[in-house]
Coordinates of C-alpha atoms in Angstrom, one line a residue:
M1 CA 11.1 -8.3 4.9
T2 CA 9.6 -7.5 1.5
R3 CA 9.7 -3.9 -0.1
T4 CA 5.8 -4.1 0.2
T5 CA 5.9 -4.4 3.9
Y6 CA 8.3 -1.6 4.0
R7 CA 5.9 0.6 2.1
G8 CA 3.2 -0.2 4.3
L9 CA 5.2 0.7 7.5
V10 CA 6.2 4.0 5.6
A11 CA 2.4 4.6 4.9
L12 CA 1.6 4.0 8.4
A13 CA 3.8 6.3 9.7
A14 CA 3.1 9.0 7.4
L15 CA -0.6 8.6 8.3
A16 CA 0.4 9.0 12.0
V17 CA 2.1 12.0 11.4
V18 CA -0.3 13.7 9.2
T19 CA -2.9 12.7 12.0
A20 CA -0.9 14.2 14.7
L21 CA -0.1 17.4 13.1
P22 CA -1.5 20.6 14.8
G23 CA -4.0 22.5 12.6
T24 CA -4.8 19.6 10.1
A25 CA -8.2 18.7 11.7
G26 CA -11.4 20.4 12.1
V27 CA -10.5 23.4 10.2
A28 CA -13.2 24.9 8.5
S29 CA -13.1 26.0 4.7
A30 CA -15.6 27.0 2.2
G31 CA -18.0 24.3 1.2
E32 CA -20.7 22.1 2.5
V33 CA -21.3 22.5 6.2
P34 CA -20.8 19.3 8.2
A35 CA -23.5 17.8 10.1
Y36 CA -23.3 17.0 13.8
R37 CA -21.0 13.9 14.6
T38 CA -22.7 11.7 17.2
A39 CA -20.4 9.9 20.0
D40 CA -18.5 6.7 19.0
G41 CA -20.2 3.7 20.3
A42 CA -23.5 5.7 21.0
T43 CA -26.6 3.1 21.4
A44 CA -29.4 3.4 19.0
T45 CA -32.8 3.2 20.5
T46 CA -36.5 4.2 19.7
G47 CA -38.5 6.0 22.2
T48 CA -42.0 5.1 22.4
P49 CA -45.6 7.1 22.8
S50 CA -46.3 5.2 25.9
A51 CA -44.4 4.7 29.1
A52 CA -45.7 1.2 29.1
D53 CA -43.4 -0.1 26.4
A54 CA -40.6 2.4 26.7
P55 CA -37.0 1.3 25.9
R56 CA -34.6 1.2 29.0
L57 CA -31.6 3.5 29.2
T58 CA -28.3 2.7 30.8
P59 CA -25.9 5.4 31.8
G60 CA -23.9 6.4 28.3
M61 CA -24.8 7.9 25.0
H62 CA -27.9 7.0 22.8
T63 CA -29.1 8.0 19.4
D64 CA -33.0 8.4 18.3
S65 CA -34.7 10.8 16.1
I66 CA -38.0 12.7 16.7
G67 CA -40.5 14.4 14.4
R68 CA -42.5 17.5 14.8
G69 CA -45.3 16.9 17.4
E70 CA -43.9 13.7 18.7
R71 CA -43.5 12.6 22.5
K72 CA -41.1 9.8 23.3
Y73 CA -40.7 7.9 26.5
Y74 CA -37.6 6.2 27.8
A75 CA -37.4 4.1 31.1
V76 CA -34.8 4.2 33.8
T77 CA -34.4 2.9 37.1
L78 CA -32.9 5.1 39.7
D79 CA -31.6 4.9 43.3
D80 CA -32.1 7.0 46.2
R81 CA -28.5 8.3 46.4
T82 CA -27.5 9.3 42.9
S83 CA -28.6 12.2 40.9
A84 CA -29.3 11.8 37.2
Y85 CA -28.8 14.1 34.3
F86 CA -30.4 13.3 31.0
S87 CA -29.4 15.6 28.2
A88 CA -30.9 15.9 24.8
V89 CA -29.0 17.2 21.7
A90 CA -31.3 18.2 18.5
A91 CA -29.2 18.3 15.7
P92 CA -31.1 19.2 12.3
R93 CA -28.9 19.3 9.3
P94 CA -27.6 22.5 8.5
G95 CA -29.7 24.4 6.0
T96 CA -33.1 22.9 7.7
K97 CA -35.9 25.7 8.2
V98 CA -36.7 26.4 11.7
Q99 CA -38.7 29.0 13.4
D100 CA -37.0 31.1 16.5
Y101 CA -38.3 30.1 19.5
G102 CA -41.2 28.2 18.1
D103 CA -39.2 25.1 17.2
Q104 CA -37.8 23.6 20.3
L105 CA -37.5 20.3 22.7
A106 CA -38.9 19.8 25.8
I107 CA -37.1 17.8 28.2
S108 CA -38.4 16.3 31.6
V109 CA -37.9 13.6 34.1
Q110 CA -41.0 11.8 35.5
D111 CA -41.8 9.6 38.3
S112 CA -44.0 6.4 37.9
G113 CA -47.0 8.4 38.9
G114 CA -46.3 11.2 36.0
G115 CA -45.0 13.7 38.6
T116 CA -42.3 16.0 37.0
C117 CA -38.8 16.1 38.7
G118 CA -37.8 19.6 38.7
P119 CA -37.8 22.1 36.1
V120 CA -38.7 21.2 32.0
A121 CA -36.0 22.3 29.8
H122 CA -37.0 24.0 26.6
P123 CA -33.9 24.4 24.3
S124 CA -35.0 26.6 21.0
F125 CA -33.2 28.4 18.3
H126 CA -32.4 32.1 18.2
S127 CA -30.5 32.5 14.9
G128 CA -33.2 34.1 12.7
G129 CA -34.6 30.9 11.1
A130 CA -31.0 28.8 10.7
A131 CA -30.7 25.4 12.1
Y132 CA -27.8 24.5 14.5
P133 CA -27.4 22.0 17.5
I134 CA -29.4 22.9 20.3
A135 CA -29.0 21.2 23.8
D136 CA -30.2 21.2 27.4
Y137 CA -31.0 18.4 30.4
A138 CA -33.3 17.7 32.8
V139 CA -32.5 16.4 36.3
R140 CA -33.5 14.2 38.9
R141 CA -31.6 15.3 41.8
I142 CA -31.1 14.1 45.4
G143 CA -30.9 16.8 48.1
A144 CA -32.1 17.7 51.5
D145 CA -34.0 20.4 50.0
R146 CA -36.1 18.3 47.8
T147 CA -39.1 16.2 48.5
D148 CA -40.1 15.0 45.0
C149 CA -38.6 12.2 43.0
Q150 CA -36.3 11.2 46.0
K151 CA -37.2 7.4 46.2
A152 CA -35.7 4.6 44.4
G153 CA -37.6 2.9 41.6
P154 CA -38.8 3.4 37.9
Y155 CA -38.5 6.9 36.3
Y156 CA -38.9 8.2 32.6
L157 CA -37.2 10.5 30.6
V158 CA -39.7 12.3 28.4
I159 CA -38.7 14.3 25.2
S160 CA -41.2 16.3 23.2
R161 CA -40.7 18.1 19.8
K162 CA -42.7 21.5 19.4
G163 CA -43.3 23.3 16.3
T164 CA -45.5 24.9 13.7
A165 CA -46.4 24.5 10.2
A166 CA -44.0 27.4 9.5
S167 CA -40.9 25.4 10.1
G168 CA -39.4 22.2 8.2
P169 CA -41.4 18.9 8.8
G170 CA -38.4 16.7 8.7
I171 CA -37.1 14.3 11.3
W172 CA -34.4 15.8 13.8
P173 CA -31.8 13.5 14.9
V174 CA -31.4 13.3 18.8
E175 CA -28.5 12.6 20.9
I176 CA -29.5 11.4 24.5
G177 CA -27.1 11.4 27.3
Y178 CA -27.4 9.6 30.8
L179 CA -25.1 10.8 33.3
A180 CA -24.8 9.9 37.0
E181 CA -23.5 12.1 39.7
P182 CA -22.3 10.2 42.7
A183 CA -23.5 11.1 46.4
L184 CA -21.2 13.0 48.6
K185 CA -19.2 11.5 51.5
G186 CA -20.4 14.2 53.8
G187 CA -22.9 16.7 53.8
T188 CA -24.1 19.2 51.2
P189 CA -22.2 22.3 50.9
D190 CA -24.3 25.6 51.4
R191 CA -25.1 27.9 48.5
P192 CA -22.6 30.6 48.1
G193 CA -23.7 33.8 49.4
D194 CA -24.8 36.9 47.1
G195 CA -21.8 39.1 46.7
T196 CA -19.1 36.7 47.1
W197 CA -18.2 37.1 43.4
S198 CA -18.4 40.0 40.9
S199 CA -20.7 39.8 37.9
A200 CA -18.8 42.5 35.9
A201 CA -16.8 40.7 33.2
P202 CA -12.9 41.5 33.4
A203 CA -11.3 42.4 29.9
P204 CA -10.6 39.1 27.9
P205 CA -6.7 38.0 27.1
T206 CA -5.2 40.3 24.7
D207 CA -2.3 37.9 23.7
T208 CA -0.4 38.9 20.5
D209 CA 0.2 35.5 19.4
K210 CA -2.9 33.3 18.5
R211 CA -2.9 29.6 18.4
D212 CA -4.6 27.3 16.1
A213 CA -8.0 26.1 17.5
R214 CA -10.0 22.9 15.8
G215 CA -13.4 23.3 16.4
G216 CA -15.9 20.4 16.0
T217 CA -19.3 19.7 14.8
G218 CA -20.6 18.9 18.3
F219 CA -19.9 18.0 21.9
N220 CA -18.1 14.7 21.0
D221 CA -15.5 16.2 18.6
A222 CA -15.0 19.4 20.3
G223 CA -11.8 21.2 20.2
S224 CA -9.8 21.6 23.2
V225 CA -8.8 25.2 24.2
A226 CA -7.0 26.6 27.2
K227 CA -6.3 30.2 28.4
G228 CA -5.2 32.5 25.7
V229 CA -6.0 33.5 22.4
W230 CA -7.1 31.1 19.6
Q231 CA -8.0 31.4 16.1
D232 CA -10.2 29.3 13.6
R233 CA -12.2 29.5 10.5
I234 CA -16.0 29.3 10.3
R235 CA -18.5 29.3 7.5
P236 CA -21.9 30.6 7.2
G237 CA -24.5 28.2 8.6
E238 CA -21.9 26.3 10.6
A239 CA -21.7 25.7 14.3
R240 CA -18.2 24.9 15.8
F241 CA -17.8 23.4 19.4
Y242 CA -14.7 24.1 21.9
R243 CA -14.5 22.7 25.5
V244 CA -12.5 24.3 28.2
P245 CA -11.6 22.6 31.7
V246 CA -12.9 24.6 34.4
D247 CA -12.3 23.5 37.9
W248 CA -13.9 24.0 41.3
G249 CA -13.8 27.7 42.4
Q250 CA -12.7 29.0 38.7
Q251 CA -14.8 31.3 36.6
L252 CA -14.8 31.3 32.7
N253 CA -14.5 34.4 30.7
V254 CA -14.6 34.0 26.9
S255 CA -15.5 35.9 23.8
A256 CA -16.1 34.8 20.1
E257 CA -15.0 37.5 17.5
L258 CA -15.7 38.5 14.1
P259 CA -13.2 40.8 12.1
N260 CA -14.6 43.7 9.8
S261 CA -15.6 42.8 6.2
T262 CA -13.9 44.3 3.2
L263 CA -17.2 44.1 1.3
A264 CA -19.0 46.5 3.5
D265 CA -16.3 49.1 3.2
S266 CA -18.2 51.4 0.9
T267 CA -21.6 52.3 0.0
A268 CA -20.6 51.5 -3.6
G269 CA -19.0 48.3 -2.7
A270 CA -22.3 47.4 -1.1
A271 CA -24.5 48.2 -3.9
T272 CA -22.6 45.9 -6.3
T273 CA -22.0 43.1 -3.9
G274 CA -25.6 43.4 -2.4
V275 CA -24.5 43.6 1.2
T276 CA -27.5 44.7 3.4
K277 CA -25.1 46.4 6.0
Y278 CA -27.0 44.4 8.9
V279 CA -27.6 41.0 9.8
P280 CA -29.7 40.3 13.3
N281 CA -28.8 37.2 15.5
A282 CA -25.3 37.0 13.3
L283 CA -22.8 35.4 15.9
G284 CA -23.8 33.2 18.4
L285 CA -22.3 32.0 21.5
S286 CA -23.5 29.2 23.7
L287 CA -22.2 27.6 26.7
F288 CA -23.1 24.2 28.4
N289 CA -21.6 22.6 31.6
P290 CA -20.0 19.0 31.7
A291 CA -23.4 17.3 31.7
R292 CA -24.5 19.4 28.4
G293 CA -26.8 21.6 30.6
A294 CA -27.1 24.9 29.2
V295 CA -25.3 27.7 31.1
R296 CA -26.7 30.2 28.3
D297 CA -27.6 29.1 24.8
N298 CA -29.2 32.6 23.4
N299 CA -26.3 34.8 23.3
F300 CA -26.6 36.2 19.9
V301 CA -25.1 39.5 18.3
S302 CA -25.8 41.4 15.3
Y303 CA -23.2 42.3 12.6
S304 CA -23.0 45.2 10.2
G305 CA -19.6 44.8 8.6
R306 CA -17.6 46.2 11.5
P307 CA -15.9 43.8 14.0
A308 CA -18.3 42.1 16.5
A309 CA -18.0 40.0 19.5
A310 CA -20.4 37.7 21.7
R311 CA -19.1 37.3 25.3
E312 CA -19.9 35.1 28.4
F313 CA -18.7 35.6 32.1
T314 CA -19.4 32.8 34.4
A315 CA -20.0 32.5 38.2
P316 CA -17.1 30.4 40.2
V317 CA -17.8 26.6 39.8
A318 CA -19.3 25.5 43.0
Y319 CA -21.6 22.4 44.4
G320 CA -23.8 24.8 46.2
N321 CA -24.6 26.6 43.2
R322 CA -27.3 24.0 42.2
L323 CA -29.3 25.6 45.0
H324 CA -29.4 29.0 43.4
P325 CA -32.8 30.1 41.7
T326 CA -31.0 31.9 38.7
G327 CA -30.3 29.1 35.7
A328 CA -27.1 30.4 34.7
V329 CA -25.5 30.2 38.1
S330 CA -27.1 26.8 39.0
A331 CA -25.7 25.3 36.0
M332 CA -22.2 26.0 37.1
R333 CA -22.5 23.4 39.6
F334 CA -19.5 20.9 38.9
A335 CA -16.0 21.0 37.7
G336 CA -15.0 19.5 34.4
W337 CA -15.1 20.2 30.5
Y338 CA -17.4 23.3 29.7
Y339 CA -18.4 23.5 26.1
L340 CA -18.5 26.6 23.9
E341 CA -20.8 26.4 20.7
V342 CA -20.1 29.2 18.0
T343 CA -22.8 29.7 15.4
L344 CA -22.5 31.9 12.2
N345 CA -25.8 33.0 10.6
P346 CA -26.0 31.8 7.0
G347 CA -27.1 35.4 6.1
M348 CA -23.4 36.3 6.9
A349 CA -22.5 34.8 3.4
Q350 CA -22.8 38.2 1.9
Y351 CA -19.9 39.4 4.2
F352 CA -17.9 36.0 4.2
P353 CA -18.6 34.0 1.2
E354 CA -15.5 32.1 1.7
G355 CA -15.8 31.8 5.6
A356 CA -14.7 34.1 8.2
D357 CA -11.8 34.4 10.5
L358 CA -12.9 33.5 14.1
T359 CA -11.1 34.5 17.2
L360 CA -11.6 33.0 20.8
R361 CA -10.5 34.9 23.7
V362 CA -10.4 32.2 26.6
D363 CA -9.5 33.2 30.2
V364 CA -10.0 30.7 33.1
L365 CA -10.2 33.0 36.6
G366 CA -9.2 31.9 40.1
T367 CA -7.2 29.0 41.7
A368 CA -8.6 25.5 41.5
Q369 CA -10.2 24.4 44.8
A370 CA -10.6 20.8 46.3
G371 CA -14.0 19.2 45.3
P372 CA -17.0 18.6 47.4
G373 CA -15.7 14.8 48.0
Y374 CA -17.7 12.5 46.1
S375 CA -18.4 8.8 47.4
R376 CA -16.6 7.4 44.3
P377 CA -14.4 8.8 41.7
T378 CA -15.9 10.5 38.7
G379 CA -13.9 11.6 35.8
D380 CA -16.9 13.6 34.4
F381 CA -17.0 16.3 37.1
S382 CA -13.2 16.8 37.9
V383 CA -10.4 18.2 35.9
T384 CA -6.9 16.2 35.8
P385 CA -3.4 17.2 34.8
T386 CA -4.3 15.3 31.4
D387 CA -7.3 17.5 30.6
R388 CA -5.1 20.7 31.1
D389 CA -2.5 19.3 28.9
M390 CA -5.0 18.6 26.3
A391 CA -6.5 21.9 26.5
D392 CA -3.1 23.5 26.2
K393 CA -2.3 21.6 23.2
G394 CA -5.4 22.2 21.6
Q395 CA -6.2 18.6 21.0
P396 CA -9.8 17.7 19.7
A397 CA -12.0 15.3 22.0
Q398 CA -12.2 12.6 19.6
G399 CA -8.7 13.1 18.2
A400 CA -7.3 12.6 21.6
A401 CA -8.2 8.8 21.8
K402 CA -6.9 8.3 18.0
S403 CA -3.7 10.1 18.8
G404 CA -3.2 7.8 21.8
T405 CA -3.6 4.7 19.8
L406 CA -1.4 6.0 16.8
M407 CA 1.4 7.0 19.5
A408 CA 1.2 3.6 21.0
V409 CA 1.7 1.9 17.6
A410 CA 4.4 4.2 16.8
Y411 CA 6.3 3.7 20.1
A412 CA 5.8 0.0 19.8
G413 CA 7.2 0.2 16.0
I414 CA 10.4 2.2 17.6
G415 CA 10.8 -0.2 20.2
T416 CA 10.8 -3.3 17.6
G417 CA 13.2 -1.5 15.5
V418 CA 15.6 -0.7 17.9
T419 CA 15.7 -4.3 19.2
L420 CA 16.0 -5.9 15.8
L421 CA 18.6 -3.3 15.1
L422 CA 20.6 -4.4 18.3
G423 CA 19.9 -8.0 17.4
L424 CA 21.5 -7.5 13.9
V425 CA 24.5 -5.6 15.5
V426 CA 25.1 -8.6 17.9
W427 CA 25.0 -11.2 15.2
T428 CA 27.3 -9.3 12.9
V429 CA 29.9 -8.8 15.7
V430 CA 29.8 -12.5 16.7
A431 CA 29.8 -13.8 13.1
R432 CA 32.9 -11.7 12.3
R433 CA 34.6 -12.8 15.6
K434 CA 34.0 -16.5 14.8
G435 CA 35.2 -16.0 11.4
V436 CA 38.5 -14.5 12.6
Q437 CA 38.9 -17.4 15.1
G438 CA 38.4 -20.3 12.5
A439 CA 37.8 -20.3 9.0
G440 CA 35.0 -22.9 7.9
V441 CA 33.2 -22.7 11.3
A442 CA 29.6 -21.7 11.2
S443 CA 28.2 -18.9 13.2
V444 CA 24.7 -19.1 14.8
S445 CA 22.4 -16.5 14.2
P446 CA 20.5 -14.5 17.1
V447 CA 16.7 -15.4 17.5
V448 CA 14.7 -12.2 16.9
P449 CA 10.9 -12.8 17.0
G450 CA 9.1 -12.4 13.8
V451 CA 12.1 -11.9 11.7
V452 CA 14.4 -14.3 9.5
L453 CA 17.8 -13.3 9.8
P454 CA 20.2 -14.8 7.6
G455 CA 21.5 -18.2 8.1
P456 CA 24.9 -19.5 9.4
V457 CA 27.9 -18.2 7.2
V458 CA 30.4 -20.6 5.8
S459 CA 33.9 -19.3 5.1
G460 CA 34.2 -19.3 1.2
A461 CA 30.3 -20.3 0.7
V462 CA 28.0 -17.9 -0.8
P463 CA 25.6 -16.3 1.7
R464 CA 21.8 -16.5 0.9
D465 CA 19.3 -14.0 0.7
P466 CA 16.6 -14.9 3.4
V467 CA 13.7 -13.4 1.5
A468 CA 12.9 -13.9 -2.2
P469 CA 12.8 -10.7 -4.4
E470 CA 9.3 -9.2 -5.4
A471 CA 7.8 -10.5 -8.7
G472 CA 8.8 -8.3 -11.5
S473 CA 11.9 -6.6 -9.7
I474 CA 15.4 -7.3 -10.6
P475 CA 16.8 -10.3 -9.1
P476 CA 19.9 -10.0 -7.0
A477 CA 22.9 -12.1 -7.3
G478 CA 22.5 -15.7 -6.3
W479 CA 18.7 -15.7 -7.6
S480 CA 17.7 -16.7 -11.4
E481 CA 14.5 -16.0 -13.3
P482 CA 11.9 -16.6 -14.0
Y483 CA 10.0 -15.3 -10.9
G484 CA 6.5 -17.0 -9.8
E485 CA 3.7 -14.9 -8.3
S486 CA 5.0 -15.2 -4.7
G487 CA 8.4 -13.6 -6.1
R488 CA 10.4 -16.8 -5.5
S489 CA 12.3 -18.4 -8.1
M490 CA 10.7 -21.3 -10.2
Q491 CA 14.0 -23.1 -10.9
S492 CA 13.9 -26.7 -10.1
V493 CA 16.1 -28.2 -7.6
P494 CA 18.9 -30.6 -9.1
G495 CA 17.8 -34.0 -8.9
Q496 CA 14.1 -33.1 -8.2
S497 CA 12.7 -32.3 -11.9
G498 CA 9.3 -30.2 -11.5
Q499 CA 9.8 -29.4 -7.8
P500 CA 9.8 -25.6 -7.6
N501 CA 12.3 -24.1 -5.1
Q502 CA 11.0 -22.8 -1.9
L503 CA 12.3 -21.2 1.1
G504 CA 12.3 -22.7 4.7
Q505 CA 9.7 -22.9 7.1
P506 CA 8.1 -19.7 8.5
G507 CA 10.2 -18.3 11.5
R508 CA 12.8 -21.1 11.1
P509 CA 15.5 -20.0 8.7
P510 CA 17.0 -23.0 6.5
E511 CA 20.4 -24.0 7.4
V512 CA 23.4 -23.5 4.6
E513 CA 24.7 -26.8 3.4
R514 CA 28.0 -27.1 5.6
S515 CA 31.2 -29.3 4.6
S516 CA 31.3 -32.8 6.5
A517 CA 34.2 -31.3 8.5
T518 CA 32.0 -28.6 10.0
R519 CA 28.7 -30.2 9.9
P520 CA 27.4 -33.0 12.3
S521 CA 25.5 -35.9 10.9
L522 CA 21.8 -35.6 11.4
P523 CA 19.1 -38.2 11.1
S524 CA 16.7 -38.3 8.2
Q525 CA 13.4 -36.9 9.7
S526 CA 10.5 -35.2 8.0
S527 CA 10.5 -32.8 10.8
Q528 CA 14.0 -31.8 10.4
A529 CA 14.8 -28.1 9.6
P530 CA 15.3 -27.7 5.7
Q531 CA 18.6 -27.3 4.4
L532 CA 19.8 -24.9 1.9
S533 CA 22.1 -25.7 -1.0
Q534 CA 23.1 -23.8 -4.0
S535 CA 23.0 -25.5 -7.3
S536 CA 25.3 -25.0 -10.2
N537 CA 23.2 -22.4 -11.9
S538 CA 23.4 -20.3 -8.5
S539 CA 19.6 -20.4 -7.6
H540 CA 18.8 -21.2 -4.0
A541 CA 17.1 -24.6 -3.1
V542 CA 15.9 -26.3 0.1
E543 CA 15.9 -29.4 0.8
A544 CA 13.9 -31.2 3.6
S545 CA 16.0 -34.5 3.3
Q546 CA 19.0 -36.4 4.4
P547 CA 22.4 -34.6 4.5
S548 CA 24.1 -34.1 1.1
Q549 CA 26.4 -37.1 0.0
T550 CA 28.5 -34.7 -2.1
S551 CA 29.8 -33.1 1.2
Q552 CA 30.7 -36.3 2.5
A553 CA 33.0 -37.1 -0.4
S554 CA 35.0 -34.2 0.3
A555 CA 38.7 -35.1 1.3
S556 CA 40.3 -33.4 4.3
V557 CA 43.3 -31.1 3.8
S558 CA 46.4 -31.8 5.6
P559 CA 48.0 -28.4 6.7
S560 CA 51.4 -29.8 7.1
S561 CA 51.6 -31.2 3.4
R562 CA 51.4 -27.7 1.8
T563 CA 51.7 -24.0 2.6
S564 CA 49.2 -22.0 4.0
Q565 CA 48.2 -20.5 0.7
E566 CA 48.0 -23.7 -0.9
A567 CA 45.8 -25.1 1.7
Q568 CA 43.4 -22.2 1.4
A569 CA 43.3 -22.2 -2.6
A570 CA 42.6 -26.2 -2.3
Q571 CA 39.8 -25.8 0.4
Q572 CA 38.2 -22.9 -1.8
G573 CA 38.2 -25.3 -4.9
R574 CA 36.6 -28.4 -3.3
E575 CA 34.0 -25.8 -1.9
A576 CA 33.3 -24.5 -5.5
E577 CA 32.6 -28.0 -6.3
Q578 CA 30.3 -28.5 -3.5
F579 CA 28.2 -25.1 -3.7
G580 CA 29.0 -23.9 -7.5
P581 CA 30.6 -20.9 -8.7
S582 CA 30.8 -18.1 -6.0
Q583 CA 28.5 -15.1 -6.6
G584 CA 28.5 -11.6 -5.2
W585 CA 26.2 -10.9 -2.0

């Protein structure tokens, strides 16, 4: 293996380590606010003004864009058993001018006759004219309490953008989600009765140790968080997303907090810095369910230099909540990942020009209960042990898949390294044992896939380096200059003028030239494995020809005619004649 290959492996390992380090991804700092990151593999589509030629959507994620005043249609085919959720995320670039409440989306599902299936969603802005991602869903729900949109057939998702000339005329990117909820095996659970849970929020966690959270730009790269206190950084004009696993029967209690500002500690300081002492809609906290439906999306609090907090407390997750008339309760209808969006108004730059410390206090209350019993498994509406582990580690949604891939590569590399090391150890032990048992007898190298090990070693002969040194490097003993582009010696093989010296075939180490006393006679074939001999100038050479005639001229040694030392000296002398002067390894 060349040093270049080693460098590549080291670089890959370093990359894997940096990627896996906690707190290195998604940490906000002063500078440009990142735009919303769409889902990997999302399908690009273009909605049409008419239902007649509307593009067809399939379950999954899709991307499109929409201008002010536009209405777009998308066709879907639904059965009479599955509820379908169609979410839309409008993500104007940070800094885009918007109008509170006036700029909004309208999301609905219609049947082939133009009838609307359930309520129309209207996500809008509430941050004092600052743009941030807004989202909600429209539903075609199957249920015994429903009479409309229950038949199988063609349906349409309709997305409109409303706004006035007071806002920016630019195009908004839109991410569309299509998520199917399976039917139940049995009957539909009843709606939980009023008074079964208290709406009074308990105190948030007060852990003294804060863990690092890694907020994302949207739903697709949201940072996972679990019960406890978390810290992050957020910049003015930025929205950061987090996700929490909430199981059946559990409630979510969460708060997002800002510290006091040192720039507003005194009137004199305010006069010199231009601090206005009050920012309405300064800090926002929005909550979405696993299908990206808004539980509450307009919880903004003001800021005047003192600590401030936006809080949310939900109903327990229950299938029957979908029958509740209150939207915030109805949205808590299935288990899974719940998303937090924290938004900081651009006007907060007067208090935190370099970004603010953000504290998240997360509490998941209640014991997880069994689900309603879907007719088929669904990972979108459940919480797994893996989900809880990811949340406890603070692993981002998108980073999880990458981390899994890198860990798989790392484990594979470790396994390969251990295998190669064991192979080399075994080969070394076998070679030494055979060397002790009889001088001049070649040992056979173990076969390790993908690695060329040193060839058979002959007692008294010079072992060869299986790989040529790199171009420009100092050649080891046994190699001679000059080196070509590939790093192999360009010295000619004796008797073959003009023929460059080359190594053996890939994956098959060349054989070292052995004496006639230890080497069987081989037929001359072009497919025969190349053999390695050593020229008088110590350069390695490979021959793909008949066995060397020089070795056949060697005379055998009679141990009885000389002492053991004389026999050994004579043998070494003959090998020196055959292989050339001995060089250090």
